[in-house]
CSV table of C-alpha atoms in Angstrom, one decimal:
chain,number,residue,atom,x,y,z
A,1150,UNK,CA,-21.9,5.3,-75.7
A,1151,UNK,CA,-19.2,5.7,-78.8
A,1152,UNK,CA,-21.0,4.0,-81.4
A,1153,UNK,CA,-20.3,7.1,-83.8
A,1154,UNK,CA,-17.2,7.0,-82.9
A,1155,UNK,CA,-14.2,7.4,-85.7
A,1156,UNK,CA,-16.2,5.5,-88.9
A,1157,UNK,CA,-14.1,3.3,-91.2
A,1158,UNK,CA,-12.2,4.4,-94.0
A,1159,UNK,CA,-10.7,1.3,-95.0
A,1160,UNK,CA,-10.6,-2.2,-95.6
A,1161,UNK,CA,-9.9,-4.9,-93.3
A,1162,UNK,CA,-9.1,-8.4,-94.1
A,1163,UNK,CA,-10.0,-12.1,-92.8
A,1164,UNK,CA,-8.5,-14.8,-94.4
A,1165,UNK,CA,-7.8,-18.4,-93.5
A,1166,UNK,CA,-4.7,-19.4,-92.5
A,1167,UNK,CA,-3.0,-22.0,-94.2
A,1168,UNK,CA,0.1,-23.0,-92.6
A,1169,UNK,CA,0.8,-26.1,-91.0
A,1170,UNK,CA,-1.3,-25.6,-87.3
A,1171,UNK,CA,-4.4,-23.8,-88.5
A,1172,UNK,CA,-4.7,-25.2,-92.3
A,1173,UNK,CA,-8.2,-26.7,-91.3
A,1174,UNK,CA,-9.9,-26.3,-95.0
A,1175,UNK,CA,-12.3,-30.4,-95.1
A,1176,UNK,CA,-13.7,-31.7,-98.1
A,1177,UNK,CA,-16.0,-34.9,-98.0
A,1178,UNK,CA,-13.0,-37.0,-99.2
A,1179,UNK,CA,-11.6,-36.3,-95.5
A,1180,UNK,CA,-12.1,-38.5,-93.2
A,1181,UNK,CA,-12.4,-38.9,-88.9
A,1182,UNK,CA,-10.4,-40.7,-86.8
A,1183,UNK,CA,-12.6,-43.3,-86.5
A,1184,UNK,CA,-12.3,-43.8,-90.2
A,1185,UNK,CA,-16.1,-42.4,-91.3
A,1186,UNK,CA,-16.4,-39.9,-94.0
A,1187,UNK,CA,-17.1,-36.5,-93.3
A,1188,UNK,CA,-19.4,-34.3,-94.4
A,1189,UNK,CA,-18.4,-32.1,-97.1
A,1190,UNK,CA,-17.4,-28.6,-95.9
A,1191,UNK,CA,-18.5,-25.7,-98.4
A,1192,UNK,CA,-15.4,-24.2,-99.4
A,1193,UNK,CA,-16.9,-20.2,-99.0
A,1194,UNK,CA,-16.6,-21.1,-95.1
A,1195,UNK,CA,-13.7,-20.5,-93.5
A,1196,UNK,CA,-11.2,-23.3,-92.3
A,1197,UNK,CA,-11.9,-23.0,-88.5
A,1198,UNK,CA,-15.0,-22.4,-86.3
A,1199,UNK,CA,-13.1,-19.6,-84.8
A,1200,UNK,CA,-12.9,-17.4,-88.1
A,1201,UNK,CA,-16.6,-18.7,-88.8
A,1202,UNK,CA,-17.6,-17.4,-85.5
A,1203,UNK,CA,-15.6,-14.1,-85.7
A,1204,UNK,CA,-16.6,-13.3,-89.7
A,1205,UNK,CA,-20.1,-12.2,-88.0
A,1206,UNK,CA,-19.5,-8.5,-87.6
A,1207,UNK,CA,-22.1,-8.8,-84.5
A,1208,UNK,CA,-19.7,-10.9,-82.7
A,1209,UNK,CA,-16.5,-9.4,-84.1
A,1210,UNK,CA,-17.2,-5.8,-82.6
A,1211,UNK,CA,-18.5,-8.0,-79.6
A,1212,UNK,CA,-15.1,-9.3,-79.0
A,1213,UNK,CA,-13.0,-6.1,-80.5
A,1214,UNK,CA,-15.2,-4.1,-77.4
A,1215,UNK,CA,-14.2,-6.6,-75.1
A,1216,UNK,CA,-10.3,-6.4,-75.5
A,1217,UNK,CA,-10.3,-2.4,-76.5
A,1218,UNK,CA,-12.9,-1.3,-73.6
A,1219,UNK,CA,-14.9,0.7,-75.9
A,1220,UNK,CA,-18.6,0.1,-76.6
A,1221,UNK,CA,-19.7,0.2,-79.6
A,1222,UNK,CA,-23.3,-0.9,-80.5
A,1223,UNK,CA,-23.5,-0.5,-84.9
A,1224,UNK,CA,-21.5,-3.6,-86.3
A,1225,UNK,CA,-21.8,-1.4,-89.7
A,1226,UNK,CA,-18.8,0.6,-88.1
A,1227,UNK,CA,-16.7,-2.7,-88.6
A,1228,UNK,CA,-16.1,-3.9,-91.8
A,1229,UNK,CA,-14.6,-7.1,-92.8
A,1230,UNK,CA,-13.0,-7.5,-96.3
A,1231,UNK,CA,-11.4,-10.9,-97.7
A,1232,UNK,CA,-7.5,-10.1,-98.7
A,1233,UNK,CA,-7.2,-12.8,-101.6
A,1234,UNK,CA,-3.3,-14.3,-102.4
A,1235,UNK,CA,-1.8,-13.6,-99.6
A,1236,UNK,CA,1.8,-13.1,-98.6
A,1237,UNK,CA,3.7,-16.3,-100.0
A,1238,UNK,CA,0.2,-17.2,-100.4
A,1239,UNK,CA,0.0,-19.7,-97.7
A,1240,UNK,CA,0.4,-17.1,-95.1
A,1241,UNK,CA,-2.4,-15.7,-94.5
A,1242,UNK,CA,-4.2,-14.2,-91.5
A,1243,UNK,CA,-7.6,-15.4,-89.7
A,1244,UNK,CA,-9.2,-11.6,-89.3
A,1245,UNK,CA,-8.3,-8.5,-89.4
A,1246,UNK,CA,-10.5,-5.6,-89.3
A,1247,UNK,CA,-10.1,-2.0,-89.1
A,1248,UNK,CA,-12.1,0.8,-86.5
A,1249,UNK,CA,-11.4,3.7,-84.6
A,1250,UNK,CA,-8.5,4.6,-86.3
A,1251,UNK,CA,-6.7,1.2,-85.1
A,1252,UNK,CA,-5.9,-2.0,-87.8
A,1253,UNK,CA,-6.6,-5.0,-85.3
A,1254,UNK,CA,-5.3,-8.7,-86.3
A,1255,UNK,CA,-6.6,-11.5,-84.8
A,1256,UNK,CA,-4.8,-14.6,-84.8
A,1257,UNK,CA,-6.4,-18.2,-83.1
A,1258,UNK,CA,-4.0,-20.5,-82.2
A,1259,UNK,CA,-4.4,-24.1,-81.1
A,1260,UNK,CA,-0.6,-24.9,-81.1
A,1261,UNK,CA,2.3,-22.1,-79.2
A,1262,UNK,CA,3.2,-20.6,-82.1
A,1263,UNK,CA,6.7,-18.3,-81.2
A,1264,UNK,CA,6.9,-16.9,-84.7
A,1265,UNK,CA,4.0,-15.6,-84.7
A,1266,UNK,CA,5.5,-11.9,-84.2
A,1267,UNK,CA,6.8,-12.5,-87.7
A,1268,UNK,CA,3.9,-13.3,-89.8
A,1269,UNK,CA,2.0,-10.6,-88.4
A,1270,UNK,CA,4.9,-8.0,-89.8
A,1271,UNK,CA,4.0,-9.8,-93.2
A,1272,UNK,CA,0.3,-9.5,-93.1
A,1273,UNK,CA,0.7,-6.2,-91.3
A,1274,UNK,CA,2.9,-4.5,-94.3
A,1275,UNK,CA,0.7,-6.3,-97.2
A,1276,UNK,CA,-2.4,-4.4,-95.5
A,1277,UNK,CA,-0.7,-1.2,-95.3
A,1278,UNK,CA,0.4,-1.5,-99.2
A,1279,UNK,CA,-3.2,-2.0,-99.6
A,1280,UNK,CA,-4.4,0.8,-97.3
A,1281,UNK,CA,-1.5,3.1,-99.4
A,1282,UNK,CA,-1.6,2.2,-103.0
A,1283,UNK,CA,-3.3,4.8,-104.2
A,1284,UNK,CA,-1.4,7.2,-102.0
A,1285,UNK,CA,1.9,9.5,-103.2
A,1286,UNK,CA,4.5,7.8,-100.8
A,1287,UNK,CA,7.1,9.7,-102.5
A,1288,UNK,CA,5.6,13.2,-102.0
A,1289,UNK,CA,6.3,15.8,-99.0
A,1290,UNK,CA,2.7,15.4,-97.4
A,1291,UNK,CA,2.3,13.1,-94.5
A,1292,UNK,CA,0.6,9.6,-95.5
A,1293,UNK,CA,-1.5,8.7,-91.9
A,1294,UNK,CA,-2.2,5.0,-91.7
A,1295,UNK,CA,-4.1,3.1,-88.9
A,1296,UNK,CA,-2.4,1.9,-85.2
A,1297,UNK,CA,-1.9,-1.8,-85.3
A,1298,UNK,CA,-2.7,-4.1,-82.6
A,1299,UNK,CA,-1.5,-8.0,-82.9
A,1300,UNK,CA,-3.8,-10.3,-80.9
A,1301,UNK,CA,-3.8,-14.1,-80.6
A,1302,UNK,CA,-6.3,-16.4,-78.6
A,1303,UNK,CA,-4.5,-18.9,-77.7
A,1304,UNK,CA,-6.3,-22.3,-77.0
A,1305,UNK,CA,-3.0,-25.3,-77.3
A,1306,UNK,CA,-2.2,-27.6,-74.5
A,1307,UNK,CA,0.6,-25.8,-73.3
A,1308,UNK,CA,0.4,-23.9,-69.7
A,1309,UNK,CA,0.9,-20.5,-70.8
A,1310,UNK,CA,0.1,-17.3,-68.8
A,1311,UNK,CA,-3.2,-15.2,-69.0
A,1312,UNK,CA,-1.4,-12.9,-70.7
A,1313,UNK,CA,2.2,-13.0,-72.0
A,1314,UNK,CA,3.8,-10.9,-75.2
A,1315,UNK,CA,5.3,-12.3,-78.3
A,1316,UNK,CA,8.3,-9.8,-79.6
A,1317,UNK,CA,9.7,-10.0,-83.0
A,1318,UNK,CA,12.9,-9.1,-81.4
A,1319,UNK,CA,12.7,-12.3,-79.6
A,1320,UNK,CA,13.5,-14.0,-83.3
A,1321,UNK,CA,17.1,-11.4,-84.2
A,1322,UNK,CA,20.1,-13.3,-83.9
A,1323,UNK,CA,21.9,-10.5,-82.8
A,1324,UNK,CA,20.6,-8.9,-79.4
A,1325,UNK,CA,20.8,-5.6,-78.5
A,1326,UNK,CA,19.5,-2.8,-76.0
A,1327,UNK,CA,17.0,-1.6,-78.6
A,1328,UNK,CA,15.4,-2.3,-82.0
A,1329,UNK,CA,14.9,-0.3,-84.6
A,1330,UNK,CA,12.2,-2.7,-85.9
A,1331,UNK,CA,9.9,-4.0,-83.7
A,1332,UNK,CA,6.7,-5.6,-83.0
A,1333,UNK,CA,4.8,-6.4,-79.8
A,1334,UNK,CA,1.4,-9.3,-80.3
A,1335,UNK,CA,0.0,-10.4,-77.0
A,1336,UNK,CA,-1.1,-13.7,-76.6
A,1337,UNK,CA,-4.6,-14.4,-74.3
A,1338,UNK,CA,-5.0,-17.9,-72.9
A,1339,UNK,CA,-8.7,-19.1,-72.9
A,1340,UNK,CA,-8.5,-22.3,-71.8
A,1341,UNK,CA,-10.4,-22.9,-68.6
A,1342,UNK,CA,-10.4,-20.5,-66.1
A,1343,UNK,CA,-7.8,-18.1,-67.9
A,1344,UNK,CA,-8.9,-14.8,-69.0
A,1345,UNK,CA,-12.3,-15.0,-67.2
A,1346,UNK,CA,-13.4,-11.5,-67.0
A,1347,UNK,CA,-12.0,-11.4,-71.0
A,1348,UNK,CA,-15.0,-14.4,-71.6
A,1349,UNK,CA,-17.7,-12.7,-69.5
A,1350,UNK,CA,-17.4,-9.6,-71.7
A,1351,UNK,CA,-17.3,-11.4,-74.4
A,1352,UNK,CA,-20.2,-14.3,-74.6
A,1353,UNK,CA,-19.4,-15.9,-78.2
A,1354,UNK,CA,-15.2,-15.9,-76.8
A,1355,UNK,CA,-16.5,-17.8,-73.5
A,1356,UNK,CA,-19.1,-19.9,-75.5
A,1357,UNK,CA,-16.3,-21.0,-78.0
A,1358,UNK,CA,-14.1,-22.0,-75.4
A,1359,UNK,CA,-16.3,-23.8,-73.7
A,1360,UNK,CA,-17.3,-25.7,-76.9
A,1361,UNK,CA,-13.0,-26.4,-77.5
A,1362,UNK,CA,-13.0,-27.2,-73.4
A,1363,UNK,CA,-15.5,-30.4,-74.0
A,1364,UNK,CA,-14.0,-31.5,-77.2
A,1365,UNK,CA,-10.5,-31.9,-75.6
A,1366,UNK,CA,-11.8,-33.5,-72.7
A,1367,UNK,CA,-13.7,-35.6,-74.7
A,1368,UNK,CA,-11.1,-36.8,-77.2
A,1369,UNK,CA,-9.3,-38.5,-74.4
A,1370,UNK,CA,-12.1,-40.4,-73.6
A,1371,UNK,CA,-13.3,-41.4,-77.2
A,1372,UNK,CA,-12.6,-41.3,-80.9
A,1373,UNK,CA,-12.4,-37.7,-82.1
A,1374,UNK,CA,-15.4,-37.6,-84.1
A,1375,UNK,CA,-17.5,-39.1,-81.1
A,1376,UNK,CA,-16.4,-36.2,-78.7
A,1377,UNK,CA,-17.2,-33.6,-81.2
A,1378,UNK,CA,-20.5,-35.0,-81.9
A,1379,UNK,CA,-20.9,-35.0,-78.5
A,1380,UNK,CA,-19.8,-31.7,-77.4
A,1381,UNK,CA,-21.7,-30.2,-80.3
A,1382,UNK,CA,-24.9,-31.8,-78.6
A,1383,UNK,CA,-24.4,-30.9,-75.5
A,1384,UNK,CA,-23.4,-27.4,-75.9
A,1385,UNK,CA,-26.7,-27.3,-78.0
A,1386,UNK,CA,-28.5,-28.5,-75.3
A,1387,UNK,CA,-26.8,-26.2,-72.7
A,1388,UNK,CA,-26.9,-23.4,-75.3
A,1389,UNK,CA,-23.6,-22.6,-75.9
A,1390,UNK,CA,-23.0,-21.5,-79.5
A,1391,UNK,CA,-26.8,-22.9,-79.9
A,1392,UNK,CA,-27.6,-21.0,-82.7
A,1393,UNK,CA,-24.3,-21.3,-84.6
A,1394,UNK,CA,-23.9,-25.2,-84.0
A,1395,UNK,CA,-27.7,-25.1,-85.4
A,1396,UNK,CA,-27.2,-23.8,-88.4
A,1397,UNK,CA,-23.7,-24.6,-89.3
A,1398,UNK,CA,-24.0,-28.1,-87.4
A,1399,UNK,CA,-22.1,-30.3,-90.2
A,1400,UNK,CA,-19.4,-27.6,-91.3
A,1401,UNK,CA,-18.9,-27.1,-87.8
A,1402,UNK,CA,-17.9,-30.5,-87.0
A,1403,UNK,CA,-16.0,-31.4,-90.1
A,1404,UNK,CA,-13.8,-28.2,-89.2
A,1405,UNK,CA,-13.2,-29.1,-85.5
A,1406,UNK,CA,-12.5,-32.8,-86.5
A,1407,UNK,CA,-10.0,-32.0,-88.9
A,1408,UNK,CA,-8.8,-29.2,-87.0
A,1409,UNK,CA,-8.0,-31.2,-83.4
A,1410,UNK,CA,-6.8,-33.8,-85.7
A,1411,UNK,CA,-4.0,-31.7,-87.2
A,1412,UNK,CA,-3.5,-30.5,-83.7
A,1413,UNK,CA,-2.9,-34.3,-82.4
A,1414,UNK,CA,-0.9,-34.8,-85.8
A,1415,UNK,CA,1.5,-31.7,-84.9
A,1416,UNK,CA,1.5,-32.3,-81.3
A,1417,UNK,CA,2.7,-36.3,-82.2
A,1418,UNK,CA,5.6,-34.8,-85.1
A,1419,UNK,CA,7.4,-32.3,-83.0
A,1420,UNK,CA,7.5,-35.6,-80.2
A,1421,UNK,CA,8.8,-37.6,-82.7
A,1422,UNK,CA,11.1,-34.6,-84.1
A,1423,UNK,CA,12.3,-34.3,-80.5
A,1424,UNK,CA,13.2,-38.2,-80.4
A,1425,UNK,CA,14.8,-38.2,-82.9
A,1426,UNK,CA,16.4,-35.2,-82.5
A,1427,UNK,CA,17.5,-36.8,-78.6
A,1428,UNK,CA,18.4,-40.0,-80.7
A,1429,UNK,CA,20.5,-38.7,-83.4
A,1430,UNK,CA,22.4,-36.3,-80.5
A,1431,UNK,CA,23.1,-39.7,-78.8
A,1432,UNK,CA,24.5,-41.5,-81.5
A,1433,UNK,CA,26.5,-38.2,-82.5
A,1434,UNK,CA,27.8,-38.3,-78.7
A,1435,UNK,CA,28.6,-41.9,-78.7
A,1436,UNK,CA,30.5,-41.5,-82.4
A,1437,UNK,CA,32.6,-38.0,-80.8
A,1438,UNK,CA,32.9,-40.6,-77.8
A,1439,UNK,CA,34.8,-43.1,-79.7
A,1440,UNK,CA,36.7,-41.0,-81.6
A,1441,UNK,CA,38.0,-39.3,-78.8
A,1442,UNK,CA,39.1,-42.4,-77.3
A,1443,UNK,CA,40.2,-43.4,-80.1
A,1444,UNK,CA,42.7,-40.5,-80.3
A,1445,UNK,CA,43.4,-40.8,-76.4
A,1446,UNK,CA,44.4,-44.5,-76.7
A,1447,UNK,CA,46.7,-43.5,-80.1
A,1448,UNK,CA,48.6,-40.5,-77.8
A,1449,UNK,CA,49.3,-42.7,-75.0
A,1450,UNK,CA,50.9,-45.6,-77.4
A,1451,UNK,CA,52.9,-43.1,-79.0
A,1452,UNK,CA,54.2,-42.0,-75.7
A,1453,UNK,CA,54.9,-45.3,-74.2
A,1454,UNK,CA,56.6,-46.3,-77.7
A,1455,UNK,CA,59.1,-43.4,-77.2
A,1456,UNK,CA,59.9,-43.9,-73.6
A,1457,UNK,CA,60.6,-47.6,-74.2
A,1458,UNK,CA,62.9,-45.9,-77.1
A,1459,UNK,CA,64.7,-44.0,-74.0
A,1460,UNK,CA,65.1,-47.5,-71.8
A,1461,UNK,CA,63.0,-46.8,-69.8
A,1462,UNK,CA,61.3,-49.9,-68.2
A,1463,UNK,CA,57.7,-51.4,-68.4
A,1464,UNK,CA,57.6,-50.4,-64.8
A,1465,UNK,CA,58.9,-47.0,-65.2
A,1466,UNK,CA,56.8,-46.5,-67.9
A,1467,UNK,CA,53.5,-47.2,-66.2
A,1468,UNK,CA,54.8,-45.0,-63.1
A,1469,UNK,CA,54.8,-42.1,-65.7
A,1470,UNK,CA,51.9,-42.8,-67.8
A,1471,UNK,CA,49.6,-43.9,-65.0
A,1472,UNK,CA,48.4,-47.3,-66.0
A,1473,UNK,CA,49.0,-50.5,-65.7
A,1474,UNK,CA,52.4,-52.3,-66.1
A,1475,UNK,CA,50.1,-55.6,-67.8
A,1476,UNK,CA,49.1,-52.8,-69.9
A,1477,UNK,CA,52.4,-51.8,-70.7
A,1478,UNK,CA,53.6,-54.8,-71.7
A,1479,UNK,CA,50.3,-55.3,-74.1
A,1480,UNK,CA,50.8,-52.1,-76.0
A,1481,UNK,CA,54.7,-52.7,-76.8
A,1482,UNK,CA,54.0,-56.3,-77.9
């Protein structure tokens, strides 16, 4: 066993993450799909289930063993700090916690995210000009900081991989044989079957995923607020997530409603992004269409105009221009 292994010297952080795809913080003004009013969500919780879930340090160090291979039994040697105001302040990270000498960020994702690679450079240097502010940068002495490692569960509609690496490098406009500034996240499906052996090592990963599994099934099938009520009782009475979705039964589905919601609301703007974009490329092909011809149809009565100036005939004319004579004759009237 290595549960003395390598304690922790510093301070990890999980905050929620406000942009666009994960900003999942409900209040009891919000409201279903179905139009009722949900219950209020205390603002101390987190703005998904995931970070709720992953905030215990028993199911953290669960999950961190499970990736890492290591097997570590004292959650005490994890600790968990909040980083308030954030990068840009809305960019902030769901956890990130550090052990055995290695700063781990964990990112849930219910949308394909390809940026991703790029906010975790942000929250990765803030943490490190936390980890080194009281440190001499400027002196001759060596300042050690903590490995990184970028992880996101990834839970979206789209068929990804088990497996597949996000590269920062993927983002540079300029591409070369090497980088001098790089960074690697992998990305772990668990929808379904995906990542199976991942979910057996990890109960509370497999439980969640079966708990996101119903709800999307569900939705097609019902209003949103019905298939979470739903999924919430039956993973309750299968227990999955039992004693979770006991005790944190209403923030719990006030979260996952709002959060599938914004996923739906996303999902339905980059569609209608992508219409219009196909629209507005359509309309720009038809205008460069008509312009074109425009300036096609201006050439060719410029020419004809100068070979009728040479005496050439309307015959003649269309023998050399490759038309019509009729349309000859229309174009010098």
């Amino acid at each position: 066993m290595e549960n003395n292994e390598n304690m922790v010297t510093n301070d990890g952080l999980a905050a929620n993450d406000n942009v666009a795809e994960n900003d999942s913080m409900v209040t009891s003004d919000q409201t279903g799909k179905s139009g009722a009013t949900m219950p209020a969500v205390n603002r101390t919780f987190k703005s998904t289930v995931f970070i709720m879930l992953f905030e215990d340090k028993r199911n953290l160090l669960e999950l961190y063993n499970a990736i890492s291979g290591k097997h570590y039994t004292d959650p005490e040697l994890l600790e968990i700090n909040t980083l308030e105001n954030a990068i840009y302040m809305s960019i902030k990270n769901d956890v990130s916690f550090l052990i055995d000498g290695r700063l781990s960020l964990y990112e849930h994702q219910s949308t394909y995210n390809p940026n991703l690679p790029l906010r975790f450079l942000l929250y990765i240097a803030n943490q490190y000009a936390s980890i080194t502010k009281d440190v001499n940068l400027y002196g001759t002495r060596l300042v050690e900081i903590p490995t990184p490692e970028f992880i996101i569960f990834y839970n979206g509609r789209k068929d990804c991989p088990d497996r597949q690496v996000l590269r920062l490098s993927d983002m540079y406009t300029v591409k070369d044989k090497s980088y001098k500034l790089e960074l690697e996240a992998t990305m772990l499906n668990i929808n379904g079957t995906h990542n199976q052996n991942l979910k057996e090592a990890c109960r509370t990963l497999k439980e969640y995923a079966i708990y996101t599994d119903k709800i999307r099934k569900y939705a097609e099938e019902m209003s949103l607020e019905d298939a979470v009520e739903r999924a919430i009782c039956e993973c309750i009475k299968e227990g999955v997530l039992k004693e979770f979705l006991e005790k944190h039964r209403a923030e719990a589905k006030a979260m996952s409603i709002f959060e599938y919601d914004q996923e739906k609301h996303i999902r339905m703007e980059r569609e209608e992004a992508w219409e219009e974009g196909r629209r507005e490329g359509m309309q720009k092909g038809r205008e460069s269409g008509l312009r074109e011809g425009e300036e096609k149809a201006l050439l060719l009565a410029k020419r004809i105009f100068k070979l009728a100036q040479t005496g050439k005939s309307s015959k003649e004319i269309a023998e050399i221009c490759a038309i019509s004579e009729e349309k000859v004759k229309q174009i010098l009237e």
